[in-house]
Short mmCIF file of C-alpha atoms and ligand atoms in Angstrom, two decimals:
data_model
loop_
_atom_site.label_atom_id
_atom_site.label_comp_id
_atom_site.label_asym_id
_atom_site.label_seq_id
_atom_site.Cartn_x
_atom_site.Cartn_y
_atom_site.Cartn_z
CA MET J 78 0.00 0.00 0.00
CA ALA J 79 1.38 3.44 -0.89
CA ASP J 80 2.26 5.88 1.93
CA THR J 81 -0.73 8.09 2.67
CA VAL J 82 1.55 11.06 3.39
CA LEU J 83 4.91 11.71 1.73
CA TYR J 84 7.57 13.61 3.65
CA GLU J 85 10.73 14.93 2.09
CA VAL J 86 13.34 17.40 3.32
CA SER J 87 15.66 18.99 0.82
CA ASP J 88 17.85 22.08 1.25
CA GLY J 89 15.93 23.24 4.32
CA LEU J 90 12.49 22.79 2.75
CA ALA J 91 10.16 20.11 4.12
CA THR J 92 7.50 19.05 1.65
CA ILE J 93 4.45 17.27 3.07
CA THR J 94 2.25 15.68 0.41
CA LEU J 95 -1.12 14.13 1.19
CA ASN J 96 -1.10 11.03 -0.96
CA ARG J 97 -4.54 9.49 -1.36
CA PRO J 98 -5.56 11.08 -4.65
CA GLU J 99 -7.92 8.19 -5.42
CA ALA J 100 -9.86 9.15 -2.24
CA MET J 101 -9.70 12.95 -2.80
CA ASN J 102 -6.94 12.92 -0.13
CA ALA J 103 -9.58 12.32 2.54
CA LEU J 104 -8.26 11.95 6.06
CA ASN J 105 -8.59 8.35 7.21
CA ILE J 106 -6.87 7.31 10.44
CA ALA J 107 -3.61 6.26 8.75
CA THR J 108 -3.40 9.60 6.93
CA LYS J 109 -4.07 11.61 10.08
CA VAL J 110 -1.41 9.71 12.04
CA ALA J 111 1.15 10.20 9.25
CA LEU J 112 0.21 13.87 8.77
CA ARG J 113 0.58 14.56 12.49
CA GLU J 114 4.02 12.91 12.46
CA ALA J 115 5.13 14.86 9.37
CA ALA J 116 3.80 18.21 10.63
CA GLU J 117 5.41 17.78 14.05
CA SER J 118 8.75 16.70 12.50
CA ALA J 119 8.80 19.63 10.10
CA ALA J 120 7.83 22.16 12.77
CA GLY J 121 10.35 20.87 15.32
CA ASP J 122 13.36 20.19 13.08
CA THR J 123 15.71 23.19 13.16
CA ALA J 124 17.23 22.05 9.84
CA VAL J 125 13.82 22.71 8.25
CA ARG J 126 13.46 26.42 7.42
CA ALA J 127 10.14 26.33 5.54
CA ILE J 128 7.29 23.88 5.04
CA LEU J 129 5.32 23.21 1.86
CA LEU J 130 1.98 21.45 2.37
CA THR J 131 0.38 20.04 -0.74
CA ALA J 132 -1.41 16.97 -2.10
CA ALA J 133 -1.18 14.47 -4.90
CA GLY J 134 -3.45 14.53 -7.94
CA ASP J 135 -5.23 17.36 -9.67
CA ARG J 136 -8.72 17.01 -8.24
CA ALA J 137 -8.41 17.45 -4.50
CA PHE J 138 -6.14 19.06 -1.94
CA CYS J 139 -8.06 17.34 0.89
CA VAL J 140 -11.78 16.80 1.50
CA GLY J 141 -11.39 16.53 5.28
CA GLN J 142 -12.42 13.58 7.40
CA ASP J 143 -12.82 10.37 5.39
CA LEU J 144 -16.58 9.99 5.75
CA LYS J 145 -16.54 6.52 4.22
CA GLU J 146 -14.31 5.35 7.07
CA HIS J 147 -16.08 7.57 9.61
CA ILE J 148 -19.49 5.97 9.03
CA GLY J 149 -18.09 2.58 10.08
CA LEU J 150 -16.46 4.06 13.17
CA LEU J 151 -19.71 5.77 14.19
CA ALA J 152 -21.59 2.48 13.81
CA SER J 153 -19.08 0.57 15.94
CA ASP J 154 -19.16 3.36 18.54
CA ARG J 155 -22.93 2.95 18.73
CA GLU J 156 -22.61 -0.84 19.10
CA THR J 157 -19.96 -0.72 21.80
CA GLY J 158 -21.08 2.53 23.45
CA ALA J 159 -17.38 3.50 23.44
CA GLY J 160 -17.81 6.96 21.89
CA GLN J 161 -14.18 6.98 20.68
CA THR J 162 -14.73 8.36 17.17
CA MET J 163 -14.59 12.03 18.06
CA ASN J 164 -11.32 11.58 19.98
CA THR J 165 -9.72 12.18 16.60
CA VAL J 166 -10.02 15.93 17.24
CA LYS J 167 -7.73 15.68 20.30
CA GLU J 168 -5.51 12.96 18.89
CA HIS J 169 -5.08 14.15 15.32
CA TYR J 170 -6.74 17.40 14.22
CA ASN J 171 -5.57 19.57 17.10
CA PRO J 172 -1.92 18.44 17.07
CA ILE J 173 -1.73 18.84 13.28
CA ALA J 174 -3.23 22.35 13.39
CA ARG J 175 -1.01 23.28 16.35
CA ALA J 176 2.16 22.08 14.61
CA LEU J 177 1.41 23.84 11.31
CA ALA J 178 -0.06 27.10 12.65
CA GLY J 179 2.54 27.33 15.41
CA ALA J 180 5.59 26.39 13.33
CA PRO J 181 8.40 28.91 13.90
CA LYS J 182 9.04 29.03 10.16
CA PRO J 183 6.97 29.92 7.07
CA VAL J 184 4.34 27.42 5.94
CA VAL J 185 3.12 27.50 2.34
CA ALA J 186 0.05 25.57 1.19
CA ALA J 187 -0.12 24.68 -2.50
CA VAL J 188 -3.82 24.04 -2.96
CA ASN J 189 -4.13 21.82 -6.03
CA GLY J 190 -7.88 21.11 -5.93
CA VAL J 191 -10.88 21.10 -3.62
CA ALA J 192 -10.14 21.82 0.05
CA ALA J 193 -13.09 20.90 2.27
CA GLY J 194 -13.72 20.56 6.00
CA ALA J 195 -10.46 19.93 7.84
CA GLY J 196 -8.69 20.11 4.46
CA PHE J 197 -9.75 23.77 4.25
CA GLY J 198 -8.75 24.17 7.91
CA PHE J 199 -5.25 22.83 7.31
CA ALA J 200 -4.78 25.06 4.24
CA LEU J 201 -5.65 28.01 6.49
CA THR J 202 -2.91 27.13 8.98
CA ALA J 203 -0.40 28.14 6.29
CA ASP J 204 1.09 31.62 6.15
CA TYR J 205 0.73 31.75 2.37
CA ARG J 206 -1.73 29.95 0.10
CA ILE J 207 -0.92 29.53 -3.56
CA VAL J 208 -3.94 28.09 -5.30
CA ALA J 209 -4.62 26.39 -8.65
CA ASP J 210 -7.23 28.20 -10.73
CA THR J 211 -9.27 24.96 -10.69
CA ALA J 212 -9.27 24.65 -6.88
CA SER J 213 -12.13 25.45 -4.54
CA PHE J 214 -12.84 25.77 -0.81
CA ASN J 215 -15.80 24.51 1.21
CA THR J 216 -16.11 24.60 5.01
CA SER J 217 -18.42 21.54 4.76
CA PHE J 218 -18.71 20.99 8.55
CA ALA J 219 -22.34 22.09 8.94
CA GLY J 220 -23.18 19.98 5.89
CA VAL J 221 -22.45 16.89 8.01
CA ALA J 222 -23.98 18.41 11.15
CA LEU J 223 -20.63 19.22 12.73
CA THR J 224 -19.01 22.34 14.08
CA ALA J 225 -15.59 23.72 13.16
CA ASP J 226 -12.29 21.97 13.84
CA SER J 227 -8.69 21.96 12.58
CA GLY J 228 -8.41 25.52 13.91
CA ILE J 229 -10.76 26.96 11.26
CA SER J 230 -12.79 28.93 13.83
CA TRP J 231 -9.52 30.70 14.75
CA THR J 232 -7.97 31.06 11.30
CA LEU J 233 -10.97 31.81 9.05
CA PRO J 234 -12.27 34.89 10.96
CA ARG J 235 -8.69 36.22 11.06
CA VAL J 236 -8.32 35.77 7.31
CA ILE J 237 -11.71 37.01 6.09
CA GLY J 238 -13.39 38.58 9.14
CA PRO J 239 -15.93 37.11 11.58
CA SER J 240 -19.04 37.97 9.58
CA ARG J 241 -17.87 36.29 6.39
CA ALA J 242 -16.48 33.35 8.38
CA ALA J 243 -19.87 32.80 10.03
CA ASP J 244 -21.52 32.96 6.59
CA LEU J 245 -19.21 30.31 5.12
CA LEU J 246 -19.53 28.07 8.19
CA LEU J 247 -23.32 28.34 8.44
CA PHE J 248 -23.95 28.05 4.70
CA PRO J 249 -21.23 25.73 3.39
CA ARG J 250 -20.71 26.08 -0.35
CA SER J 251 -17.86 25.82 -2.82
CA ILE J 252 -15.86 29.03 -3.26
CA GLY J 253 -13.83 29.07 -6.48
CA ALA J 254 -10.21 30.17 -6.69
CA GLN J 255 -10.95 33.70 -7.95
CA ASP J 256 -13.50 34.35 -5.20
CA ALA J 257 -11.02 32.90 -2.70
CA LEU J 258 -8.45 35.40 -3.95
CA GLU J 259 -10.87 38.30 -3.52
CA LEU J 260 -11.78 37.14 0.00
CA GLY J 261 -8.09 36.79 0.95
CA ILE J 262 -8.29 33.00 1.38
CA ALA J 263 -5.88 32.62 -1.56
CA ASN J 264 -2.76 34.80 -1.65
CA ARG J 265 -2.14 33.97 -5.29
CA VAL J 266 -3.94 32.01 -8.01
CA VAL J 267 -1.98 30.35 -10.81
CA PRO J 268 -2.92 28.10 -13.73
CA ALA J 269 -3.22 24.53 -12.41
CA ALA J 270 -0.38 23.30 -14.63
CA GLU J 271 2.00 25.84 -13.06
CA LEU J 272 1.02 25.33 -9.41
CA ARG J 273 3.76 22.90 -8.36
CA ALA J 274 6.58 24.87 -9.99
CA GLU J 275 5.35 28.24 -8.65
CA ALA J 276 4.70 26.89 -5.14
CA GLY J 277 8.17 25.31 -5.15
CA LYS J 278 9.73 28.70 -6.03
CA VAL J 279 7.88 30.50 -3.23
CA ALA J 280 8.65 27.82 -0.62
CA ARG J 281 12.32 27.52 -1.62
CA ALA J 282 12.76 31.30 -1.46
CA LEU J 283 11.35 31.24 2.09
CA ALA J 284 13.59 28.27 3.03
CA GLU J 285 16.59 30.32 1.92
CA GLY J 286 15.40 33.41 3.81
CA PRO J 287 16.18 34.90 7.25
CA THR J 288 14.58 32.18 9.38
CA VAL J 289 14.96 33.94 12.75
CA ALA J 290 13.29 37.07 11.36
CA TYR J 291 10.48 35.03 9.79
CA ALA J 292 9.78 33.25 13.10
CA ALA J 293 9.72 36.61 14.87
CA ILE J 294 7.36 38.08 12.25
CA LYS J 295 4.94 35.18 12.75
CA GLU J 296 5.12 35.56 16.52
CA ALA J 297 4.65 39.33 16.34
CA VAL J 298 1.61 39.14 14.07
CA ALA J 299 -0.06 36.44 16.20
CA TYR J 300 0.68 38.44 19.35
CA GLY J 301 -0.55 41.72 17.92
CA LEU J 302 -3.94 40.20 17.10
CA THR J 303 -4.75 39.55 20.73
CA HIS J 304 -2.89 42.28 22.63
CA SER J 305 -3.02 46.04 23.09
CA LEU J 306 -0.83 48.43 21.11
CA GLU J 307 1.31 49.04 24.20
CA GLU J 308 1.82 45.30 24.80
CA THR J 309 2.55 44.77 21.13
CA LEU J 310 5.17 47.52 21.07
CA GLU J 311 6.90 45.80 24.00
CA LYS J 312 6.75 42.50 22.16
CA GLU J 313 8.15 44.06 18.98
CA ASP J 314 11.03 45.44 21.01
CA GLU J 315 11.81 41.95 22.38
CA LEU J 316 11.48 40.27 18.99
CA GLN J 317 13.45 42.92 17.13
CA ALA J 318 16.31 42.40 19.60
CA ARG J 319 16.20 38.68 18.81
CA ALA J 320 16.22 39.25 15.03
CA GLY J 321 18.87 41.94 15.38
CA GLN J 322 21.20 39.51 17.15
CA SER J 323 20.88 36.87 14.44
CA GLU J 324 23.80 36.12 12.15
CA ASP J 325 21.44 36.63 9.21
CA HIS J 326 20.85 40.26 10.20
CA ALA J 327 24.59 40.97 10.04
CA ILE J 328 24.81 39.08 6.73
CA ALA J 329 21.89 41.09 5.29
CA VAL J 330 23.31 44.47 6.26
CA GLN J 331 26.78 43.56 4.96
CA ALA J 332 25.24 42.33 1.69
CA PHE J 333 23.24 45.56 1.35
CA VAL J 334 26.34 47.71 1.81
CA ASN J 335 28.30 45.50 -0.62
CA LYS J 336 25.42 45.62 -3.13
CA GLU J 337 25.29 41.79 -3.07
CA LYS J 338 22.53 39.24 -2.64
CA PRO J 339 22.58 37.94 0.97
CA LYS J 340 23.21 34.24 1.52
CA TYR J 341 21.38 33.47 4.74
CA LEU J 342 22.33 30.77 7.23
CA GLY J 343 18.95 30.56 8.99
CA ARG J 344 20.36 31.57 12.35
C1 LIG A 687 -17.62 19.58 -2.18
C2 LIG A 687 -16.94 18.23 -2.28
C3 LIG A 687 -15.71 18.20 -1.38
C4 LIG A 687 -16.45 18.00 -3.71
O1 LIG A 687 -17.55 17.88 -4.57
P1 LIG A 687 -17.32 17.25 -6.02
O2 LIG A 687 -16.10 17.83 -6.64
O3 LIG A 687 -18.62 17.41 -6.73
O4 LIG A 687 -16.96 15.72 -5.79
P2 LIG A 687 -17.96 14.54 -5.37
O5 LIG A 687 -18.53 13.92 -6.57
O6 LIG A 687 -18.89 14.99 -4.29
O7 LIG A 687 -16.91 13.54 -4.68
C5 LIG A 687 -16.05 12.73 -5.46
C6 LIG A 687 -15.76 11.46 -4.71
O8 LIG A 687 -15.08 11.75 -3.50
C7 LIG A 687 -15.81 11.23 -2.38
N1 LIG A 687 -15.64 12.13 -1.22
C8 LIG A 687 -15.74 13.45 -1.21
N2 LIG A 687 -15.56 13.91 0.04
C9 LIG A 687 -15.30 12.83 0.80
C10 LIG A 687 -15.01 12.65 2.18
N3 LIG A 687 -14.91 13.67 3.02
N4 LIG A 687 -14.83 11.41 2.62
C11 LIG A 687 -14.88 10.35 1.80
N5 LIG A 687 -15.15 10.46 0.48
C12 LIG A 687 -15.36 11.67 0.01
C13 LIG A 687 -17.25 11.23 -2.87
O9 LIG A 687 -18.03 10.37 -2.09
C14 LIG A 687 -17.07 10.75 -4.30
O10 LIG A 687 -16.79 9.37 -4.27
P3 LIG A 687 -17.48 8.37 -5.30
O11 LIG A 687 -16.83 8.74 -6.61
O12 LIG A 687 -17.10 7.03 -4.80
O13 LIG A 687 -18.95 8.66 -5.29
C15 LIG A 687 -17.94 17.12 -1.89
O14 LIG A 687 -17.41 15.87 -2.22
C16 LIG A 687 -18.25 17.13 -0.45
O15 LIG A 687 -19.07 17.89 0.01
N6 LIG A 687 -17.59 16.26 0.32
C17 LIG A 687 -17.79 16.11 1.73
C18 LIG A 687 -16.87 17.04 2.49
C19 LIG A 687 -17.00 16.83 3.97
O16 LIG A 687 -18.08 16.85 4.52
N7 LIG A 687 -15.88 16.58 4.64
C20 LIG A 687 -15.84 16.24 6.04
C21 LIG A 687 -16.02 17.46 6.90
S1 LIG A 687 -15.81 17.06 8.62
C22 LIG A 687 -14.10 17.13 8.83
O17 LIG A 687 -13.36 17.42 7.94
C23 LIG A 687 -13.55 16.84 10.14
C24 LIG A 687 -14.03 16.05 11.07
C25 LIG A 687 -13.42 16.01 12.39
C26 LIG A 687 -13.87 15.24 13.48
C27 LIG A 687 -14.73 14.24 13.52
C28 LIG A 687 -15.58 13.84 12.56
C29 LIG A 687 -15.69 14.33 11.32
O18 LIG A 687 -15.06 15.29 10.73
#
């Protein structure tokens, strides 16, 4: 049986590829376990300076929970009275969202097709979404009488605002790539045939960038969203000191003065 998630690290870039194209990259248990492992490895490995999250095939990025597996689990839960099925949120969805959204390095999602339910949620944990013109997004949760998970109730209102987020969660429907771009869900839309090459360029550029500064930028933006201006200014002071002490800062300034392109070390 093929691996449900592929994980590759090359030149500081970790590429995580959901690999069940025949099942629209739906998240069965094996896929969730492997995705959690890959996301936690990529986030925690200091040799990894950027993460690219994508999926195999040209039809789907990820349609969320594998409902064909889920229906069997629900039935056995009812038979045994165990009620274990929903533990997947604690065991899989939360750790995956935590690892990706909290990674101290840039995360790029290359959305190659439909992203639904937790698949949409995981795309939203990325800092930058590059999207095929054939792709679409659907919150889907209410369509199967569920509420939000995979961090989407945190990420979606931050990306598109609370009113629009409530609309998309209460009335799940497919949002095409162009509409996603206008809403701010997609950062960039490219022809489907160019997605992998363009996403690779973006992710590699970030993997070669000033990693300490990128981590500080992510921390500063997350902090600023939930703190006062005064608290945020204090935080910026602390984070700027950290970035300013990095070797990459000295390299960047020297390269600027020398009129050269900086070659960052990621520290
Ligand atoms: C909007 C769709 C995602 C895409 O629509 P469309 O392009 O028209 O494709 P379809 O014809 O509907 O689907 C093609 C085949 O893929 C199968 N499929 C699609 N989604 C799933 C899925 N989630 N699980 C299993 N299989 C799926 C579909 O049955 C077709 O197969 P056949 O060719 O054999 O017929 C649309 O497909 C859609 O709305 N899908 C459902 C999306 C969804 O509800 N996802 C789950 C949300 S819940 C979640 O993600 C997280 C949790 C977390 C915790 C606990 C429990 C559950 O969920």
